[in-house]
Coordinates of C-alpha atoms in Angstrom, one line a residue:
Chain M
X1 CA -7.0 -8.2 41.8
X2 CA -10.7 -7.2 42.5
X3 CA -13.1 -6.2 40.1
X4 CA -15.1 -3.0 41.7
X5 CA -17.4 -2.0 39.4
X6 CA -20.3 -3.5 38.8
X7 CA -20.9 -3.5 35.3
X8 CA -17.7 -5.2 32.8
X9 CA -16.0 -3.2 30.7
X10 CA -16.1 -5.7 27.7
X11 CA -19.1 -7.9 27.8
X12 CA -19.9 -10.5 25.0
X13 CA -22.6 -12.6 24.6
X14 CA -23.9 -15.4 22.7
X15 CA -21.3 -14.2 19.7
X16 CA -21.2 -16.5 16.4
X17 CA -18.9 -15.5 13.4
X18 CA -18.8 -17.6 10.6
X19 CA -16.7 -17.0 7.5
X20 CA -18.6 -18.6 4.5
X21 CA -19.9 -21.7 5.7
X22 CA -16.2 -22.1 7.9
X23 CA -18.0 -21.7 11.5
X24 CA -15.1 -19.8 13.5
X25 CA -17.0 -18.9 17.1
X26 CA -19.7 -20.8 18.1
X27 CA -21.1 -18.8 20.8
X28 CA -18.9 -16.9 23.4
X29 CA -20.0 -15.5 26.5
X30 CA -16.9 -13.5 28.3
X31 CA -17.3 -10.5 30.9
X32 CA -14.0 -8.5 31.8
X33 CA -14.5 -5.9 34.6
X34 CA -12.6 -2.8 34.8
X35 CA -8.9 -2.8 35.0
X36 CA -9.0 -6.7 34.7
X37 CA -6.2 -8.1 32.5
X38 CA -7.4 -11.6 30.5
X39 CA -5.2 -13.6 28.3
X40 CA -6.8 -15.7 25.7
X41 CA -5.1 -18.6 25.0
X42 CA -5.8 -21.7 22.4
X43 CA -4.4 -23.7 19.3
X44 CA -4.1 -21.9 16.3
X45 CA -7.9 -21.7 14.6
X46 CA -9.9 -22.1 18.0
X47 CA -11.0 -18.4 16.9
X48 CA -9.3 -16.1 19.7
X49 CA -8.0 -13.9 17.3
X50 CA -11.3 -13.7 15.7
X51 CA -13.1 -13.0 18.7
X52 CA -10.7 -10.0 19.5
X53 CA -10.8 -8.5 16.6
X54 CA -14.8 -9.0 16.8
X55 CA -14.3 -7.0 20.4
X56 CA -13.7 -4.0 18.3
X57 CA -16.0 -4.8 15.4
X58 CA -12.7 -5.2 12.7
X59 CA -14.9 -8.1 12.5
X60 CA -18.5 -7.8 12.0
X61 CA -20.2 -10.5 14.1
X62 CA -22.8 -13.0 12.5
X63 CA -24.6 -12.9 15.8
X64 CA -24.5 -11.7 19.1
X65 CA -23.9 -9.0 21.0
X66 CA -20.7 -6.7 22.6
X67 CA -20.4 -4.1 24.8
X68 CA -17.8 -2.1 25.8
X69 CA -17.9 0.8 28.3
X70 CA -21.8 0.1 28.2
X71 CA -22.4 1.3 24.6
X72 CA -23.6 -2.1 22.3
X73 CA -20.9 -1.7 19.3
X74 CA -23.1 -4.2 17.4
X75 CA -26.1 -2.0 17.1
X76 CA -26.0 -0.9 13.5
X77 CA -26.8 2.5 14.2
X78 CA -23.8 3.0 16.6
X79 CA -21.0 5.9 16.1
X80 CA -18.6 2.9 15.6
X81 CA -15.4 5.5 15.2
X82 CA -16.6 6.9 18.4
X83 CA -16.4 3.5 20.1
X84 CA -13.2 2.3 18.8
X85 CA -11.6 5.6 20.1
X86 CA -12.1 3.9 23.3
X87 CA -10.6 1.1 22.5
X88 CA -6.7 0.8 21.7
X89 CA -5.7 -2.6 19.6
X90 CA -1.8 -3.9 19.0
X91 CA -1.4 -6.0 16.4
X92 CA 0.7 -8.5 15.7
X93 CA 2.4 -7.2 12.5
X94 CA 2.6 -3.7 14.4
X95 CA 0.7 -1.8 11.2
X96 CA 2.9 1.7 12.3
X97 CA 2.1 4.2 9.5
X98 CA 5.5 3.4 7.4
X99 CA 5.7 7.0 5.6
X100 CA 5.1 8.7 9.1
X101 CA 7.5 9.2 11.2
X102 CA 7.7 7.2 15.2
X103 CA 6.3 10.7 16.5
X104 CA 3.7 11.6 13.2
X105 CA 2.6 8.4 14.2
X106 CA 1.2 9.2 17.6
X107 CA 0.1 12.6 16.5
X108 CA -1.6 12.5 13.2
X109 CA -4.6 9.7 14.9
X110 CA -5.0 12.6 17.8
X111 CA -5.3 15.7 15.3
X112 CA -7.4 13.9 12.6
X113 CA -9.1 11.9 15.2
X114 CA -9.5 13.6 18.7
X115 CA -8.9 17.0 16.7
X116 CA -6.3 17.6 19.4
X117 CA -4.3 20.7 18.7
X118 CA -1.1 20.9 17.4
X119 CA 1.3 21.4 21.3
X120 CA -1.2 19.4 22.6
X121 CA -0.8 16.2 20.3
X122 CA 3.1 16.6 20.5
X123 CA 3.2 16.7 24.5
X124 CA 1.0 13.3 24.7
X125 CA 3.2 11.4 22.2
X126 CA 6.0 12.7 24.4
X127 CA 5.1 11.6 26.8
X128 CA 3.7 7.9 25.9
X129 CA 7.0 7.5 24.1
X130 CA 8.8 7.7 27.2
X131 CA 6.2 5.6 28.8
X132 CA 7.4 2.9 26.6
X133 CA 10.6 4.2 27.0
X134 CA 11.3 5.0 23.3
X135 CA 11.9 8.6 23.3
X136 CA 15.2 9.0 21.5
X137 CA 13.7 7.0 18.6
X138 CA 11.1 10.3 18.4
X139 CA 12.2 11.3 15.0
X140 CA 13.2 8.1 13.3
X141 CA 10.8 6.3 10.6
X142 CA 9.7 2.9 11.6
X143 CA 11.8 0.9 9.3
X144 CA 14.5 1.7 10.9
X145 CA 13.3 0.1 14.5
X146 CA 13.6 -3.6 15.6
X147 CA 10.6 -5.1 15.2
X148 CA 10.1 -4.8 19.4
X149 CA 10.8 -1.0 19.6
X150 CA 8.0 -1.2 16.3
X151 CA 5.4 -3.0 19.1
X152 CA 6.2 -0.1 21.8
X153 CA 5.4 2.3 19.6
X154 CA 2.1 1.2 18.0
X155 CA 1.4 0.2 22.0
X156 CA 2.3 4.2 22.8
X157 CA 0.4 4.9 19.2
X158 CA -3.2 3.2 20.8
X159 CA -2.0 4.7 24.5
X160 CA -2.3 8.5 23.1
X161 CA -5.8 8.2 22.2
X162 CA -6.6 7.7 25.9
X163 CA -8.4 4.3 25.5
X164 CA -10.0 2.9 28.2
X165 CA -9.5 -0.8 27.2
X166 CA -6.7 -2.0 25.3
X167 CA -6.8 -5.1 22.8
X168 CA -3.8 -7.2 22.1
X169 CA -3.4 -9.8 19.3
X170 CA -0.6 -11.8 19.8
X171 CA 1.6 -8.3 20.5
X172 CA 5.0 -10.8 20.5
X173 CA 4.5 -13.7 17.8
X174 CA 6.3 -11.4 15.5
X175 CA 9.4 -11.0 17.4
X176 CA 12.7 -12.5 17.1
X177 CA 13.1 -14.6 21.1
X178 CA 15.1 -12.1 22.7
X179 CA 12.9 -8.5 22.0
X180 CA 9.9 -10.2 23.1
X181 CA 10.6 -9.4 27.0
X182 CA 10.7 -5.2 26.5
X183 CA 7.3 -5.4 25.0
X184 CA 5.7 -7.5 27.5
X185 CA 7.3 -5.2 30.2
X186 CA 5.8 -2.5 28.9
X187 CA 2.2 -4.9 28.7
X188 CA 3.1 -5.6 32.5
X189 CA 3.1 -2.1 33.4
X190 CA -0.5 -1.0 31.8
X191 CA -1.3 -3.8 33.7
X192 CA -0.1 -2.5 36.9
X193 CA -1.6 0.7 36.0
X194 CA -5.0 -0.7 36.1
X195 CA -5.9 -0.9 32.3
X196 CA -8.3 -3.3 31.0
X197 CA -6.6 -5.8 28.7
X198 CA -7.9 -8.3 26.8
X199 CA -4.6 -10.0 25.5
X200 CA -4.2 -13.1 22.9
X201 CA -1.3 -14.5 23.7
X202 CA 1.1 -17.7 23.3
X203 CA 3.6 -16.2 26.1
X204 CA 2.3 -18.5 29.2
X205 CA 4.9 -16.7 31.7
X206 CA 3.4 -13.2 31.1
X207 CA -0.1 -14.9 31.4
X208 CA 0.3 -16.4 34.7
X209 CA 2.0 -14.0 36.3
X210 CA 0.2 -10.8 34.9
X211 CA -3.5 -12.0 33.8
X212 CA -5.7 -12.2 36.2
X213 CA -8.2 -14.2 34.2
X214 CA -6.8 -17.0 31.5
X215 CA -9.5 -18.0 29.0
X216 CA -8.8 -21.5 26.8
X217 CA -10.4 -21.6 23.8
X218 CA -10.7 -24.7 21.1
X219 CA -12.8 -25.3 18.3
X220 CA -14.7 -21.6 18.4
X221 CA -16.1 -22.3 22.1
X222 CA -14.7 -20.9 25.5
X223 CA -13.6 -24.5 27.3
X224 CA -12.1 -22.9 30.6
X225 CA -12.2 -19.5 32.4
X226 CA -10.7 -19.3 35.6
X227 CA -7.1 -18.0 37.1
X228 CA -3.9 -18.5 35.6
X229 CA -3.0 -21.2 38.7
X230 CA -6.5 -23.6 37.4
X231 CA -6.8 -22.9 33.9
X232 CA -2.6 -23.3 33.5
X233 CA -1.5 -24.8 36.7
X234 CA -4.6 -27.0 37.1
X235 CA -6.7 -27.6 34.2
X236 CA -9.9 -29.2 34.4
X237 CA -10.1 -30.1 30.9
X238 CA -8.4 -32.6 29.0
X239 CA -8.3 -30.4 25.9
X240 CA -6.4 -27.8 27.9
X241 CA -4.0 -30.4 29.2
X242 CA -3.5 -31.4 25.6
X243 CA -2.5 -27.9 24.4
X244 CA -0.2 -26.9 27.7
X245 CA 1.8 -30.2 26.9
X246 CA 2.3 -29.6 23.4
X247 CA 3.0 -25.6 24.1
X248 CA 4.7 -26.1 26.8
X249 CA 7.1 -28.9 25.9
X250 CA 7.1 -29.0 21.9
X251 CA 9.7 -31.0 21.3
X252 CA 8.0 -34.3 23.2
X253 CA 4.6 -34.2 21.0
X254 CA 3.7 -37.0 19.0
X255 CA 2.4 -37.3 15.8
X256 CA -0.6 -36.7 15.3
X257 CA -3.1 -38.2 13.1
X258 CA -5.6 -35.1 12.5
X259 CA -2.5 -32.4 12.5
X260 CA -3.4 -31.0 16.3
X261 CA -5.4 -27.5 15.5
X262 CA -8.5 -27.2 14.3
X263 CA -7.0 -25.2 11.4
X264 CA -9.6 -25.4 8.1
Chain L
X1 CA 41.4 -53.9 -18.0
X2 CA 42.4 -50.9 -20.1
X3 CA 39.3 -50.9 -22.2
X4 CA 37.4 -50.5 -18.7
X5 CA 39.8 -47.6 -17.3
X6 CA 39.0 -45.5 -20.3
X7 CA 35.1 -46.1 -20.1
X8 CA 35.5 -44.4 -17.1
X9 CA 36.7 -41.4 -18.4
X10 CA 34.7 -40.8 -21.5
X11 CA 36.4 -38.9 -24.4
X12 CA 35.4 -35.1 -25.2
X13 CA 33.7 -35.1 -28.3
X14 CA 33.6 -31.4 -30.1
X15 CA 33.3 -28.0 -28.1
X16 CA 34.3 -27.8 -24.4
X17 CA 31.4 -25.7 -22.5
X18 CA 34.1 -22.8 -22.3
X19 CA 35.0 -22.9 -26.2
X20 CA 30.9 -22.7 -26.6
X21 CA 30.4 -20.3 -25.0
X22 CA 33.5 -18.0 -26.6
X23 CA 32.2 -19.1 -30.1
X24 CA 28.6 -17.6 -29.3
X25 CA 29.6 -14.3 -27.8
X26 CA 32.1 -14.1 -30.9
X27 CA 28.9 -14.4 -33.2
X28 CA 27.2 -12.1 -31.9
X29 CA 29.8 -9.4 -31.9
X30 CA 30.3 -10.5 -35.3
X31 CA 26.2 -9.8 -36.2
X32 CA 26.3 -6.8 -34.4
X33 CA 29.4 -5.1 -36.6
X34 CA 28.0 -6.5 -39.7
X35 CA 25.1 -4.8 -39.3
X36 CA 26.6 -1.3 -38.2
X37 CA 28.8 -1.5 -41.1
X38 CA 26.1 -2.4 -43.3
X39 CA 23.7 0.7 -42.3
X40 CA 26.8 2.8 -42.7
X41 CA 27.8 2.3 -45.7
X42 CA 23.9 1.6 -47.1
X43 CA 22.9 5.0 -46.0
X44 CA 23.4 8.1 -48.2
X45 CA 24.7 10.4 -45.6
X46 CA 25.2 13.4 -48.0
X47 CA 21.3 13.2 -48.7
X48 CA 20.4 13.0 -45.1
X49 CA 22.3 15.6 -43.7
X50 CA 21.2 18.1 -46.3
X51 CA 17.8 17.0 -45.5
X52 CA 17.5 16.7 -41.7
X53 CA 21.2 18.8 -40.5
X54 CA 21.1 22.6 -42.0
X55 CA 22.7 24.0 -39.1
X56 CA 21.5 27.7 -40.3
X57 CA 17.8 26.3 -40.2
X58 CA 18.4 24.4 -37.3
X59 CA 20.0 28.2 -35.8
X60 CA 16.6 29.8 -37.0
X61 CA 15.0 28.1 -35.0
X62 CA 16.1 29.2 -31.6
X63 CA 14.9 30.9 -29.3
X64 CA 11.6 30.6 -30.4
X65 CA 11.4 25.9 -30.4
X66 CA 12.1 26.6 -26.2
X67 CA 10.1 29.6 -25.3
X68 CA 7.1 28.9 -27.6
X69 CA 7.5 25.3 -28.9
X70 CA 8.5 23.6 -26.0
X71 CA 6.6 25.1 -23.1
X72 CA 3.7 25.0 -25.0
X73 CA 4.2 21.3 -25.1
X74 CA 5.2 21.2 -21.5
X75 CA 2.0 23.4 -20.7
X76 CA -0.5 20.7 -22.5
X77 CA 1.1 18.0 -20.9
X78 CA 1.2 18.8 -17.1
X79 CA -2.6 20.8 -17.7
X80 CA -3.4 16.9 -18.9
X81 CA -1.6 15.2 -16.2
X82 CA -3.4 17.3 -13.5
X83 CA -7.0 16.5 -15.3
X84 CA -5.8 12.8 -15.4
X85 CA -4.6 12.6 -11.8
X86 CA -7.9 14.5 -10.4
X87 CA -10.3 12.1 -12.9
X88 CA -8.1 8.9 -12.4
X89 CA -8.1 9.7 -8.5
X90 CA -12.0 9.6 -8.7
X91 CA -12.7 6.9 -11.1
X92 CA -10.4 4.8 -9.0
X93 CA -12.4 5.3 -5.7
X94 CA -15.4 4.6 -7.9
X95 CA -13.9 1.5 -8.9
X96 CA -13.6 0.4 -5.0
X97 CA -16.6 1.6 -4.2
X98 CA -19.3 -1.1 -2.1
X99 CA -21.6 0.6 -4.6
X100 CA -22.1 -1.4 -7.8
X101 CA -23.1 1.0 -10.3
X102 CA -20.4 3.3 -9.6
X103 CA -17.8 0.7 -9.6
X104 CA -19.6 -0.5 -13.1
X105 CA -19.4 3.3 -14.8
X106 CA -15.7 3.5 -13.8
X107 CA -15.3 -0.3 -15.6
X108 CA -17.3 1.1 -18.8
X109 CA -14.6 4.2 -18.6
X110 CA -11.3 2.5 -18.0
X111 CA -12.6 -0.3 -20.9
X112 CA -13.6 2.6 -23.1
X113 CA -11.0 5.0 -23.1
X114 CA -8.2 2.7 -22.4
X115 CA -9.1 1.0 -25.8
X116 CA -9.7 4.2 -27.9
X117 CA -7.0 5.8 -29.7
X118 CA -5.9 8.9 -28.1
X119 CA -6.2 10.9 -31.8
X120 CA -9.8 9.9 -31.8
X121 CA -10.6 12.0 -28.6
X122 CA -8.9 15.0 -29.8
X123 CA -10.6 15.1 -32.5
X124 CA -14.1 13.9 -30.7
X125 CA -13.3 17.0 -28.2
X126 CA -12.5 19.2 -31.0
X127 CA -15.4 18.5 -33.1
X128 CA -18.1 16.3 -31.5
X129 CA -18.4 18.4 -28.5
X130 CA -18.5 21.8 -30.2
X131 CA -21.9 20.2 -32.3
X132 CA -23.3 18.4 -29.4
X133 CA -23.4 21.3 -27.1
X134 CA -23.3 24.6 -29.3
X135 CA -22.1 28.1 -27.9
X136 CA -20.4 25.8 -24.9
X137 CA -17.0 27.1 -24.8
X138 CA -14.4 24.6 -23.1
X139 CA -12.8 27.1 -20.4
X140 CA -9.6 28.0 -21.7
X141 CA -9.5 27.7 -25.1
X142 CA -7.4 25.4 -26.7
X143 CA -5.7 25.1 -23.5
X144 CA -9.0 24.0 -22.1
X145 CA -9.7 21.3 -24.5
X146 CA -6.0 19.9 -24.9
X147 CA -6.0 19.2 -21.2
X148 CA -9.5 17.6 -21.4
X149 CA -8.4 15.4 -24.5
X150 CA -4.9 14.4 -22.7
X151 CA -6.8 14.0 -19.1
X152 CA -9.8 12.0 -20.3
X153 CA -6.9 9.8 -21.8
X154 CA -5.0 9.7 -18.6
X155 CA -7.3 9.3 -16.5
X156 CA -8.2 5.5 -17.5
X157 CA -4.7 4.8 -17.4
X158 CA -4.1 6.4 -14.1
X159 CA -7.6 5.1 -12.9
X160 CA -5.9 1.4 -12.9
X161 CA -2.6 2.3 -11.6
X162 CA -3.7 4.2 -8.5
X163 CA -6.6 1.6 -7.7
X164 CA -3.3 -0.9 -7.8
X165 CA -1.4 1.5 -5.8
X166 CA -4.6 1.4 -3.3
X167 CA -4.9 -2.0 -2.9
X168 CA -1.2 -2.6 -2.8
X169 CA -0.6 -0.9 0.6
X170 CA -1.2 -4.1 3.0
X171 CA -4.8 -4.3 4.7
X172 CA -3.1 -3.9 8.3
X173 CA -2.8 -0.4 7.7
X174 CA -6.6 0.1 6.8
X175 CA -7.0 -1.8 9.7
X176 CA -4.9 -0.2 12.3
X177 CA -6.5 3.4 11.5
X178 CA -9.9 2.2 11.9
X179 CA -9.4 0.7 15.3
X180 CA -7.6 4.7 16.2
X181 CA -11.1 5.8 15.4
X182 CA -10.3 6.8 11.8
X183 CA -13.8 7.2 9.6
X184 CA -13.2 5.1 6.1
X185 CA -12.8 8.5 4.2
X186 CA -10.2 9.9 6.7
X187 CA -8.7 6.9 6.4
X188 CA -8.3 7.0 2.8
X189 CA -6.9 10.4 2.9
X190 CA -4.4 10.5 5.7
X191 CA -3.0 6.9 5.8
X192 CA -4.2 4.7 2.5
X193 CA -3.9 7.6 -0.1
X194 CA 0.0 8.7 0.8
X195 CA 1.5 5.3 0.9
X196 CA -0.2 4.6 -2.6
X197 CA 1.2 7.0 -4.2
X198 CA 4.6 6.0 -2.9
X199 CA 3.9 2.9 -5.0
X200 CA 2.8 4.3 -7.6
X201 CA 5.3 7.2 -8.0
X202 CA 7.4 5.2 -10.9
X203 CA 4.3 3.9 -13.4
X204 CA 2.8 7.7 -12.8
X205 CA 6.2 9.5 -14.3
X206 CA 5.6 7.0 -16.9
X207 CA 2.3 8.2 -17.7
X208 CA 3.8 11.5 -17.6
X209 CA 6.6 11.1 -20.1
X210 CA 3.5 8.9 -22.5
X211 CA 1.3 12.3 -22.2
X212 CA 4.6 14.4 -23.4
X213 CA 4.2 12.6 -26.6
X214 CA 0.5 12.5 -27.0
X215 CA 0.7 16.1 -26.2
X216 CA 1.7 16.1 -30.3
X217 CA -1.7 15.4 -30.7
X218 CA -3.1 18.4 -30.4
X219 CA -2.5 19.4 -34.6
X220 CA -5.8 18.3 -34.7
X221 CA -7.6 20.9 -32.8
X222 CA -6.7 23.4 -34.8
X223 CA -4.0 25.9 -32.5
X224 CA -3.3 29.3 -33.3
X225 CA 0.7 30.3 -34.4
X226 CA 1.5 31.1 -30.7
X227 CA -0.4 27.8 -29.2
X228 CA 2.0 25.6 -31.3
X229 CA 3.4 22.9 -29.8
X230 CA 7.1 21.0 -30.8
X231 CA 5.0 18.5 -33.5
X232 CA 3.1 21.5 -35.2
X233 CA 6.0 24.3 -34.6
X234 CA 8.6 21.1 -36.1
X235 CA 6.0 20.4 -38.7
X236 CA 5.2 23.8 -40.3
X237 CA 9.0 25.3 -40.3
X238 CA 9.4 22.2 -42.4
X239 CA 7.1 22.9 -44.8
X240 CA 8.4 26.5 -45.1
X241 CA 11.9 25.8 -45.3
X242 CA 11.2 23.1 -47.5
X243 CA 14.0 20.8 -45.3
X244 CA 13.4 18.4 -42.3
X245 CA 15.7 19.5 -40.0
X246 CA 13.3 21.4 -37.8
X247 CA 11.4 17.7 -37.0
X248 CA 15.1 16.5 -36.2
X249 CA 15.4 19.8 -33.9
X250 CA 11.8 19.3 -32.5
X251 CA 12.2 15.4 -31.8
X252 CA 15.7 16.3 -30.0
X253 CA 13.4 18.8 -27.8
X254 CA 11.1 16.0 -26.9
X255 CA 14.3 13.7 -25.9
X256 CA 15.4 16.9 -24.0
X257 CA 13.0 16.5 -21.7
X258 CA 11.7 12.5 -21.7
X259 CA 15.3 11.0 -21.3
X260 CA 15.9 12.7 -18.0
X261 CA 12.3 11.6 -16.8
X262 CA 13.2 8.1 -18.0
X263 CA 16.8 8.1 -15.6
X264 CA 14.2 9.4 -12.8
X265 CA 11.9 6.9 -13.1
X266 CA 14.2 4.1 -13.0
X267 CA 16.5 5.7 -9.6
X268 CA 12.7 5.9 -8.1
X269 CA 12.1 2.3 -9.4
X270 CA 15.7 1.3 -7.8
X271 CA 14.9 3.2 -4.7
X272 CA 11.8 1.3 -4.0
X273 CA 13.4 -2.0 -4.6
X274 CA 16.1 -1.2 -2.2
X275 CA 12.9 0.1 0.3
X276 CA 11.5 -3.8 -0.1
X277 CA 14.5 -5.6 0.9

């Protein structure tokens, strides 16, 4: 796919986040253009959840900057509501409202947020329900949804705000094996649509055959950035090679002195 | 040879687990009758049902325990329990404020009235508060003042259970409407506050059924014949009638309405467990 426009959508640079003394991003530069789709992958504690949720300022960077759409969301005196309305996030452990119901869910963020109007709110949830091709779940409460129809709908949740970059952390690690492929069918299809998506992500077959970017990170530091075919099919690095194996073919890791991860 | 084969199988001494275990319940049952026969036969009935069961003074009673008695007694306890809620809901949010001496003040309030006796306010509202600001009338007379008394009460107690009830709905959600665009106060409102009180649904009845009692309190404000409550209207036809039986009448009132509140709380508390599996 190629990037037209010339500034990215989601620009980062020279980010550090540090819990207590516990150093978890050690300065990340990353650029995603418009309608680019990058998977972060990396062991457990390298920081890619941290620098996602940083993306969107759930995490308040120690230093550095990001931009999305242009607008710096680490300048203290931004509108940071009126950033993140621009920005959908999926989260792992779904977080639908529990005492809303599937369609409450899509509206009440548009009418308390966007101030959208009653018929109006309704329509959009319609129709990003059936986007994610949920619509006979419309009146049913969350708990009573497998945990992948739970991921469409937070997915068709962010999508009714309009965002014009979607954030994904690890949308599937929650999911039993076999519901894992309907949400990542609905991720390929964003995709197709030309959404920018910055996805964190375990599942290497969606990332090398959606993504057009993969990013490796280890240790709080970005170690490759390329396509899917270097950074999976050809990686430079042996760090990279180290974590494909193990990812890739669990069962034939050693033991390892130091546990693997980076995990403190 | 033989000595060995019976080493093996050591002999039983004394109780098998089973006999044990039919000897203990058997004791207990036995505990349990003694005692029920002992109170019964202790007890001078004769005395206590002259005292506490006239049926004709019990009959004198009605209508006027329900219409007057009784909802006034209701009518304290839900004015308290909406003063509570409203106060507790505030000192709670003060109590997870970012700003210290708010969260501090709500700490010095839960602390102080938590620990203070809830006969000492009535009479600190009834009297200190009269001489401390004179010509201030509390809006609504005695009504006014019980449901100050019973909310300031409350509202420590509630305070603690709805900050709990806060903090108890996981931080995913807090974090899910925030990144929708949701300002931390709309937040609160539309997504924190209603799953809170969810939780918290069960411990506030509670509070309810505890504020039913303390309503009682009131005696020591002073209430004119028509404010009386179940204690006061139980209390003074006692004293008239020289018999106990309207306390008997008055306390059955109470269980009238606290047992049923009881059997709700626990199908709520029930409910909610069956929600968490």
């Amino acid at each position: 796919m190629t990037v037209e426009a010339s500034r990215p959508e989601i620009e980062v640079r020279g980010l550090h986040k540090s819990f207590g003394t516990n150093e978890v991003l050690k300065g990340i530069d990353l650029e995603i253009g418009q309608g680019e789709v990058v998977c972060v992958i990396g062991p457990s504690g390298s920081g890619k959840s941290t620098l996602l949720r940083c993306v969107n300022l759930l995490e308040e960077p120690t230093k550095g900057q990001v931009f999305v759409g242009g607008t710096e969301l680490t300048d203290p005196d931004v509108d940071i509501d009126a950033v993140r309305r621009r920005i959908g996030m999926v989260f792992q452990q779904f977080n639908l409202f529990p005492h809303l119901t599937v369609t409450e869910n899509l509206t009440l963020p548009q009418r308390r947020v966007l101030r959208r109007g009653k018929a109006q709110a309704a329509k959009v949830a319609a129709e990003n329900l059936e986007r994610v091709g949920l619509a006979e779940k419309a009146d049913a409460y969350p708990a009573s949804l497998s945990g992948g129809q739970q991921q469409r709908v937070a997915i068709a949740r962010s999508l009714s705000m309009g965002p014009e970059v979607m954030l994904f952390d690890e949308p599937t690690s929650a999911l039993d094996p076999e519901l894992v492929g309907d949400v990542l069918a609905v991720m390929r299809m964003l995709a197709r649509e030309g959404m920018t998506m910055m996805v964190v992500t375990h599942e290497m077959t969606f990332a090398r055959e959606v993504a057009d970017r993969v990013v490796f990170m280890d240790g709080g530091v970005i170690v490759e950035d390329g396509t899917p075919a270097r950074v999976i099919g050809a990686p430079s690095h042996e760090r990279t090679r180290h974590f494909l194996s193990r990812l890739l073919d669990p069962a034939m890791a050693d033991v390892e002195e130091n546990g693997g991860g980076d995990d403190s | 040879m033989t000595a060995a084969d019976t080493q093996l199988q050591p002999r039983k001494k004394g109780l098998t687990r089973r006999q044990k275990r039919g000897l203990s319940r058997g004791i207990q049952y036995a505990v349990f009758v003694a005692a029920v026969i002992a109170f019964a036969v202790s007890a001078d009935w004769g005395r206590l049902k002259n005292q506490f069961a006239q049926a004709d003074i019990a009959g004198q009673m009605f209508p006027e325990v329900i219409t007057l008695a009784l909802k006034n007694t209701v009518l304290y306890t839900l004015s308290g329990f909406v003063v509570g809620l409203v106060l507790g809901m505030v000192i709670a949010l003060m109590r997870l404020s970012s700003v210290g001496p708010y969260r501090w003040l709500a700490g010095i309030y839960i602390e102080i009235f938590r620990g203070l006796p809830a006969l000492l306010i009535f009479i600190f509202i009834g009297v200190a508060v009269p001489l401390a600001f004179p010509g201030t009338e509390i809006i609504g007379g005695t009504y006014g003042k019980v449901a100050l008394a019973l909310g300031l009460v409350a509202a420590a107690y509630m305070a603690e259970t709805i900050r709990a009830g806060i903090q108890a709905v996981p931080k995913g959600q807090l974090e899910a409407a925030r990144s929708l665009g949701f300002s931390p106060a709309r937040a609160m409102v539309s997504i924190i506050i209603p799953q809170a009180f969810r939780i918290i649904l069960p411990p506030l009845t509670n509070e309810l059924v505890l504020l039913f009692k303390d309503s009682s309190l009131v005696l020591f404000l002073g209430v004119t014949l028509e404010e009386r409550e179940l204690s006061k209207y139980g209390r003074d036809l006692a004293s008239t009638t020289a018999n106990s039986t309207p306390i008997l009448v008055a306390g059955l009132c109470y269980l009238l309405v606290t047992i049923p509140l009881g059997f709700v709380v626990r199908r709520m508390e029930a409910k909610a467990q069956e929600a968490v599996k």
